[in-house]
Coordinates of C-alpha atoms in Angstrom, one line a residue:
Chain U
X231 CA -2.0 -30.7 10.1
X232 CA -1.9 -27.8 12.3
X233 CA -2.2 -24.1 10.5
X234 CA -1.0 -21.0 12.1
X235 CA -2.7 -17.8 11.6
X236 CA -1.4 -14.2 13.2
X237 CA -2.4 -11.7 10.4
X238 CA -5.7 -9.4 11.2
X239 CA -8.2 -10.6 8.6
X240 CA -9.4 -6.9 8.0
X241 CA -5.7 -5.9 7.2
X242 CA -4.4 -8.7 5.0
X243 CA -5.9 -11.7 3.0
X244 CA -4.0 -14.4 4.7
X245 CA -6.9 -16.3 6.9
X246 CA -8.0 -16.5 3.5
X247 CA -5.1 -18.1 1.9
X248 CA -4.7 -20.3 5.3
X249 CA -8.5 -21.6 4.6
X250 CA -8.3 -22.6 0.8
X251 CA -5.1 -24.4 1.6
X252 CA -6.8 -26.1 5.0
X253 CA -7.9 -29.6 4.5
X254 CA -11.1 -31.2 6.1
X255 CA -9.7 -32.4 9.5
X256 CA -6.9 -29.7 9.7
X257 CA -6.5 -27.4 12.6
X258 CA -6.4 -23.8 12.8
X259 CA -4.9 -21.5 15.4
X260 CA -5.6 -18.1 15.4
X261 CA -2.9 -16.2 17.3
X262 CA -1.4 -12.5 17.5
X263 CA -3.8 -9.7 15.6
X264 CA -5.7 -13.0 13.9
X265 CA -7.5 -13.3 16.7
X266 CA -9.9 -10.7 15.5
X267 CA -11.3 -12.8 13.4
X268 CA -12.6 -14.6 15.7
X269 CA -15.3 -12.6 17.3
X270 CA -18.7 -11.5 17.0
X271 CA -19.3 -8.4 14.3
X272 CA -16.1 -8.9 12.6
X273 CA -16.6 -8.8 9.0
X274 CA -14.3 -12.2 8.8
X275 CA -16.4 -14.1 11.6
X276 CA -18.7 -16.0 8.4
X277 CA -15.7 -17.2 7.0
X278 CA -14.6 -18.6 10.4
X279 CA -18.3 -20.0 11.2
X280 CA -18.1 -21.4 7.7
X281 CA -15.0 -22.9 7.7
X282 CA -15.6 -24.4 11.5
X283 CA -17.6 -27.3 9.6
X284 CA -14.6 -28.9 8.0
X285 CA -12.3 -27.4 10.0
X286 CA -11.0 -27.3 14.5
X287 CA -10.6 -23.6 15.0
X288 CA -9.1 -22.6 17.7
X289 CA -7.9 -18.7 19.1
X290 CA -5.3 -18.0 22.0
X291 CA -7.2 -16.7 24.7
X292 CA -3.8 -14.5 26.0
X293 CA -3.7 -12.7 22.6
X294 CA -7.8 -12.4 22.6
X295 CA -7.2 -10.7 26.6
X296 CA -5.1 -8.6 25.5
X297 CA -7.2 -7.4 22.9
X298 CA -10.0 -6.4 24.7
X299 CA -11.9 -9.3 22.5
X300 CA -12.2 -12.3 25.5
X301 CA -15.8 -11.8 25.5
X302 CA -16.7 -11.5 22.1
X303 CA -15.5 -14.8 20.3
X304 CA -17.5 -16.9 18.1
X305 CA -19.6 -20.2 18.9
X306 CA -17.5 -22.9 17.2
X307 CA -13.8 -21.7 18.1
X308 CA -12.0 -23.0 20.8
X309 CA -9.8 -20.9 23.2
X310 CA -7.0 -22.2 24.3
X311 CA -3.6 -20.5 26.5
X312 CA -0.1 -21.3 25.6
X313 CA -0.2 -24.6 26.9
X314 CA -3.0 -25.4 24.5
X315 CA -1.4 -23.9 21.9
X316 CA 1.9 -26.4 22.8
X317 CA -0.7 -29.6 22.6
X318 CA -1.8 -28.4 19.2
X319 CA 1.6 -28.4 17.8
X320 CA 2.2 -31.9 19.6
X321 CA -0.6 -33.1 18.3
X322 CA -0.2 -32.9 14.4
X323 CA 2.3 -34.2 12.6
X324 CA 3.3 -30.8 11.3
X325 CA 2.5 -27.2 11.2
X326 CA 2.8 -24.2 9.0
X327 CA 2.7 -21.0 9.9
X328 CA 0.7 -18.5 7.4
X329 CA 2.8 -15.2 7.9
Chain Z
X137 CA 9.0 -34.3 22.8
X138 CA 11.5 -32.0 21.0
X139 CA 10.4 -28.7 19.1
X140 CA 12.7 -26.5 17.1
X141 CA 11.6 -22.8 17.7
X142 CA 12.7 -20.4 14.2
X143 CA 12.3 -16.6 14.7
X144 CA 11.6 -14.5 11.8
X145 CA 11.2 -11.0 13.8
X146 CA 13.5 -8.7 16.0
X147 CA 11.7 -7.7 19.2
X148 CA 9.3 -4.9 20.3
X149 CA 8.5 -3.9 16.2
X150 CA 6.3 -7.8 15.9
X151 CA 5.3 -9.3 18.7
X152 CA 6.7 -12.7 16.9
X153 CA 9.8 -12.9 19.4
X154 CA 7.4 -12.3 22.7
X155 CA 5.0 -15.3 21.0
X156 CA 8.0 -17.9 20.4
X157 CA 9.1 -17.0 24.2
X158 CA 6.2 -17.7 25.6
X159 CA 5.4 -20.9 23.5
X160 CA 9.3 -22.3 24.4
X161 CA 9.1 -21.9 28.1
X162 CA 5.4 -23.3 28.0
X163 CA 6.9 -26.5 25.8
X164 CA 9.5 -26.7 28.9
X165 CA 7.5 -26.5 31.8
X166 CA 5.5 -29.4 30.0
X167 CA 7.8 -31.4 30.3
X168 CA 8.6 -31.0 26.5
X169 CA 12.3 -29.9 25.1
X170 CA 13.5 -27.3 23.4
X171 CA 16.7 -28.0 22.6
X172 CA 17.8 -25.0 20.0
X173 CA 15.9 -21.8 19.0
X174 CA 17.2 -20.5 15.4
X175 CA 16.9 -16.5 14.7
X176 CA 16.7 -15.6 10.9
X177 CA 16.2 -12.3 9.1
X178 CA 15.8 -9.5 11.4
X179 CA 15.2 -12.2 14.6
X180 CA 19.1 -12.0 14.6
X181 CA 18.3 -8.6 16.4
X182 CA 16.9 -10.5 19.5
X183 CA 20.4 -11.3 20.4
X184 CA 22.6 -8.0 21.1
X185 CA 23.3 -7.6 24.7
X186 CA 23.0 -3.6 24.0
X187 CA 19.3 -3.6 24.3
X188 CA 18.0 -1.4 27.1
X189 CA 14.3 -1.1 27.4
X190 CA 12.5 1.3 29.7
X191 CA 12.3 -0.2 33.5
X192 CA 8.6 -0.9 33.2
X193 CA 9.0 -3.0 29.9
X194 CA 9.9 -6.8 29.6
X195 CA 13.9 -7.1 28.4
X196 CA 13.0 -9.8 25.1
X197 CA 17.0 -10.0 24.3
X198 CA 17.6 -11.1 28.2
X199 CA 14.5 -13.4 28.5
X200 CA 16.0 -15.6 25.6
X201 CA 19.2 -15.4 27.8
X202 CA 18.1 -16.4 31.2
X203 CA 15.7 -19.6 29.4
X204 CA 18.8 -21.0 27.9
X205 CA 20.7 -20.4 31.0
X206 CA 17.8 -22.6 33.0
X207 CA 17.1 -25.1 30.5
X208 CA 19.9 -25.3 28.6
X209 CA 18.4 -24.2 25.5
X210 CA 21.2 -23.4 22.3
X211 CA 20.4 -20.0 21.1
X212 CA 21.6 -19.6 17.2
X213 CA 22.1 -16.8 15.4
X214 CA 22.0 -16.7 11.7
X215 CA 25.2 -15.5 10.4
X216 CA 24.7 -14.5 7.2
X217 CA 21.8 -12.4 8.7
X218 CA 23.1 -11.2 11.5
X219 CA 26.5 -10.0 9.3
X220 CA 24.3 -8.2 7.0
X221 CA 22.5 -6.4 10.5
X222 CA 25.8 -5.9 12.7
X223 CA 25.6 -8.2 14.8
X224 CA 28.7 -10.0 15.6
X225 CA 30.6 -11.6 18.5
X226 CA 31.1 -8.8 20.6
X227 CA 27.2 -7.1 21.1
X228 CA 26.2 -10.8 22.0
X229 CA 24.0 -11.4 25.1
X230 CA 24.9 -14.8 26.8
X231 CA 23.6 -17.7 25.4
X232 CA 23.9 -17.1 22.2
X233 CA 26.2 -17.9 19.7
X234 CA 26.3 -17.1 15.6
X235 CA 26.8 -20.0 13.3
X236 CA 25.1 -21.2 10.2
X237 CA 21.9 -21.6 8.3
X238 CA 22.8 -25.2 8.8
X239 CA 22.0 -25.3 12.4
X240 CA 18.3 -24.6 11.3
X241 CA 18.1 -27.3 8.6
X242 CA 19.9 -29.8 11.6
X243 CA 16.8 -28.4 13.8
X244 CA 14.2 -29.8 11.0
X245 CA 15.9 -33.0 10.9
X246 CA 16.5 -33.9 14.1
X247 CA 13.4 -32.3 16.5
X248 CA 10.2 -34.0 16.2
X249 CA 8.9 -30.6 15.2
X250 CA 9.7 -26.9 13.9
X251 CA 7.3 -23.9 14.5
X252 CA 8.2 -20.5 12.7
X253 CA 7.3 -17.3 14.6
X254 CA 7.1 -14.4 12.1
X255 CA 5.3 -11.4 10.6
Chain H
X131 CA 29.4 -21.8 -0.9
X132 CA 31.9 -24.1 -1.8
X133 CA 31.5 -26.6 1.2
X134 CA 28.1 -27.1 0.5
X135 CA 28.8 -30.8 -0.2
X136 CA 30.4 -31.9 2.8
X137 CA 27.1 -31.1 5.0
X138 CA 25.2 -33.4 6.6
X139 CA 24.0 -33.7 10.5
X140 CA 25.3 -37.5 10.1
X141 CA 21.9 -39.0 11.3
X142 CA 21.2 -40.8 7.5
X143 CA 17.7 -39.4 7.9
X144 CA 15.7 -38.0 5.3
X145 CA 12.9 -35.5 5.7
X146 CA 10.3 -34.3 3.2
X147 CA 10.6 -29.8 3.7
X148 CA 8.5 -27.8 2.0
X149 CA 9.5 -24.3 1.3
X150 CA 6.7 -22.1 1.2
X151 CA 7.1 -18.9 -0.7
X152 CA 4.0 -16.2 -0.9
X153 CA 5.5 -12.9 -0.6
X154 CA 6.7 -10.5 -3.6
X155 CA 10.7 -9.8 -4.1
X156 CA 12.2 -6.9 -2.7
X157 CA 9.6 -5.2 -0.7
X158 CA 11.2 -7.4 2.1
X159 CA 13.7 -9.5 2.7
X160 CA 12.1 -12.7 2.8
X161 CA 12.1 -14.3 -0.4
X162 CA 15.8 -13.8 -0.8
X163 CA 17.3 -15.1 2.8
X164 CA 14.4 -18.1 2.3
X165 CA 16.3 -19.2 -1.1
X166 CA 19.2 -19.1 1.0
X167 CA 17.8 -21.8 3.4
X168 CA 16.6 -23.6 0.4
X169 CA 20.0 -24.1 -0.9
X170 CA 21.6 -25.2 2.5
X171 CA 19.1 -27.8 2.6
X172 CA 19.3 -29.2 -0.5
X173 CA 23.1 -29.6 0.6
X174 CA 21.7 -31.7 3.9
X175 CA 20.3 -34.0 0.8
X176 CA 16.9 -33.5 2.1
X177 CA 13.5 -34.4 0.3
X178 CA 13.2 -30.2 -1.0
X179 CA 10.0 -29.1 -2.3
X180 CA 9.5 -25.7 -3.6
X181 CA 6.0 -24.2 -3.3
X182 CA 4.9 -20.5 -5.0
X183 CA 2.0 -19.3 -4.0
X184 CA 0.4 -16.0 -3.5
X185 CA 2.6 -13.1 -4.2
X186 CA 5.9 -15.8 -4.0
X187 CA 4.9 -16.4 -7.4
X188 CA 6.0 -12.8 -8.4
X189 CA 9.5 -14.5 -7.7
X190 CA 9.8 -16.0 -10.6
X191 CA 8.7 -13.3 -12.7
X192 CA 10.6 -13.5 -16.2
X193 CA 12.5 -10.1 -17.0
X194 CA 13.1 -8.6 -13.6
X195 CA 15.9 -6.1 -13.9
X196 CA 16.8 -4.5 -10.6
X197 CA 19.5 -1.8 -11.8
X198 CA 16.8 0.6 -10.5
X199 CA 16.5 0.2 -7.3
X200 CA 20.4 -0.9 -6.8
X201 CA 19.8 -4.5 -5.3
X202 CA 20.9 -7.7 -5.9
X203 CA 18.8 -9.8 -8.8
X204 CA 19.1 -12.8 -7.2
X205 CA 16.0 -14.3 -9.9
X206 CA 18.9 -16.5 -11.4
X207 CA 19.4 -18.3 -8.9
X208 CA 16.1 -20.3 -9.4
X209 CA 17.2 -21.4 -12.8
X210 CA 20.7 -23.0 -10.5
X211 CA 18.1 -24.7 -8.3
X212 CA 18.5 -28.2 -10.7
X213 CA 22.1 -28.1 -9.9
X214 CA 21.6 -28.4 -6.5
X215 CA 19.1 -31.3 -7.0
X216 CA 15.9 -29.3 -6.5
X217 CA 13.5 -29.9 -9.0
X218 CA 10.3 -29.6 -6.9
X219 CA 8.6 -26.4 -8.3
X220 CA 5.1 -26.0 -7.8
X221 CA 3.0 -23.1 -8.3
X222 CA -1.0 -22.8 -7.8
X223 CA -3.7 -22.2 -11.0
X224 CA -5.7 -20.2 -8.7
X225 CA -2.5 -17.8 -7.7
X226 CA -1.6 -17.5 -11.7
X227 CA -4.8 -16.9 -12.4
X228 CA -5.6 -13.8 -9.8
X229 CA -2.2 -12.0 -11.2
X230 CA -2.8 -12.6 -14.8
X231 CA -0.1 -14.8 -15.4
X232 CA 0.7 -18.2 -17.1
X233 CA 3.5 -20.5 -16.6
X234 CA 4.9 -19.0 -19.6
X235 CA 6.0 -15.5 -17.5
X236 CA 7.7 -17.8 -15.3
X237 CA 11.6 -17.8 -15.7
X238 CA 11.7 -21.9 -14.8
X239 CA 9.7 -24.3 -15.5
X240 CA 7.1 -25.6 -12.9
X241 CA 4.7 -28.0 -12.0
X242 CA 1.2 -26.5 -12.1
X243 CA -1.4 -27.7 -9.2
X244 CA -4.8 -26.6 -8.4
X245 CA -5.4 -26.0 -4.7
X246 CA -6.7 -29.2 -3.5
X247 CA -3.1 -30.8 -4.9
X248 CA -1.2 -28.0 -3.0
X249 CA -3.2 -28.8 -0.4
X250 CA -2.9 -32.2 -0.2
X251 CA 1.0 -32.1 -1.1
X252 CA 1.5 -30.1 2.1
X253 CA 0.1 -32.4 4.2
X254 CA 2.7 -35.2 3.7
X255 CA 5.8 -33.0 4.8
X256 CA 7.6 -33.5 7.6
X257 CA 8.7 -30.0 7.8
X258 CA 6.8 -27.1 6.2
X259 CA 9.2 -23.7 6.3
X260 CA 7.1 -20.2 5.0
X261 CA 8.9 -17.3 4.1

């Protein structure tokens, strides 16, 4: 299953809920202001680090560019553009978007 | 493949509607279809043909219009939603066309896939 | 409402959709034009589940009275759900828990699962719909 994740983890808890919903195997894609959780310094980046051993996290690079935050993301997540972000939803058998 | 695109958001306020875009005419250029895209709650606002952003800004209404000109993709408006908002026949941009929640329900059934862009 | 019965997209098929509700009542919109699209697709006769988690649980809050703030209660209509077939209510022990509540404040009755039953529940859908 693939999870969908746009909320800033510093502004609401939904990573969170995303994560203790997440079963080992599942995918998540960090798009929009979720991004942010994704990169170095960010007080959300353990939870990411920690969660990247059951779980394929990926962020969408576009939305990372545009934040300034392209150079700063975490060992572990995966960046991947719109056509990546298409694969991902191919890929599982369904998807469900944490907003 | 065939995905079933539901947006949750008008445009410009979330950047939900510039997201779904982006992720439909990616899918199509894959090779993939999109067959319908379903707006709901205030995502019925990405269909008025009154929207007129500054020259320097992307138009979101007209985008939706042009990728179902090209590819043929049904654009639905909620309208229950779109009722309760003011949108109606008349402030339509092309490619669009109100109808029922149905439609989305028809979109879970029948595409291989639905993704929900929202806030 | 009243044509309700006659939908169906003709295709015979039958998909499992899971509603997902986790926001509050009135503060927006969503929990209210999502039990709207719960209801049409009961009327597709579609395999409905209905999840509560997070804040959606505040949905089902008994004793909501919204004179006040001049909207529509629409909390009844989750006791009509089992005439439109749905009897798939689950709500989460963890999100009770975190809001001081017990199935007991809940104005219909529900299935209680902890988080790895939730979990596991979603991952069998076909089609998994948030609001």
């Amino acid at each position: 299953m693939l999870h969908i994740v746009n909320k800033s983890a510093t502004e609401r808890s939904t990573l969170e809920s995303c994560l203790r919903m997440a079963t080992k195997g599942s995918a998540v894609l960090l798009i929009e202001d979720a991004v942010y959780a994704a990169t170095n310094g960010n007080a959300a980046a353990a939870k990411i680090q920690a969660a990247a051993a059951d779980l394929k996290i990926y962020a969408l690079g576009p939305d990372l560019a545009a934040r300034g935050m392209a150079g700063r993301v975490l060992d572990g997540v995966n960046v991947v553009d719109y056509g990546g972000f298409v694969d991902l939803v191919a890929e599982h058998s369904n998807c469900q978007s944490w907003l | 493949m065939e995905f079933g695109i539901l947006v949750n958001e008008g445009p410009y306020t979330h950047q939900a509607s510039d997201t779904a875009y982006l992720f439909a005419r990616t899918a199509i250029e894959k090779g993939h279809k999109v067959p319908r895209v379903f707006f709901y709650h205030d995502g019925v606002n990405n269909s008025t043909r009154l929207a007129t952003p500054p020259q320097d800004d992307r138009n979101v209404n007209s985008r939706w219009s042009k990728l179902a000109e090209e590819h043929a993709v049904d654009l639905v408006v909620c309208v229950a939603a779109a009722q309760r908002r003011g949108i109606n026949d008349d402030v339509l941009a092309p490619g669009f066309r109100i109808s029922g929640l149905g439609q989305l329900v028809e979109m879970g059934i029948q595409h291989d896939r639905l993704v929900t862009f929202g806030d | 409402m009243s044509d309700m019965d006659e939908m169906e997209d003709g295709s015979g098929i039958v998909k499992k959709f899971m509603f997902l509700n986790r926001k509050a009542p009135h503060g927006t919109v969503y929990a209210l034009e999502g039990l709207e699209v719960v209801l049409i697709t009961a009327a597709f006769d579609q395999d409905v589940s209905m999840v509560f988690t997070d804040d959606g649980i505040y949905q089902l809050m008994k004793g909501i009275d919204t004179k006040g703030i001049e909207v529509k209660d629409f909390s009844r209509t989750y006791r009509a759900l089992e005439g439109y077939d749905i009897e798939k209510l689950y709500v989460d022990q963890a999100s009770l828990d975190a809001r001081g509540l017990t199935e007991d404040d809940l104005i219909v009755d529900v299935t209680v699962l902890s988080v790895d039953e939730m979990a596991n529940l979603m991952v069998e859908q076909d089609v998994v719909i948030s609001f």
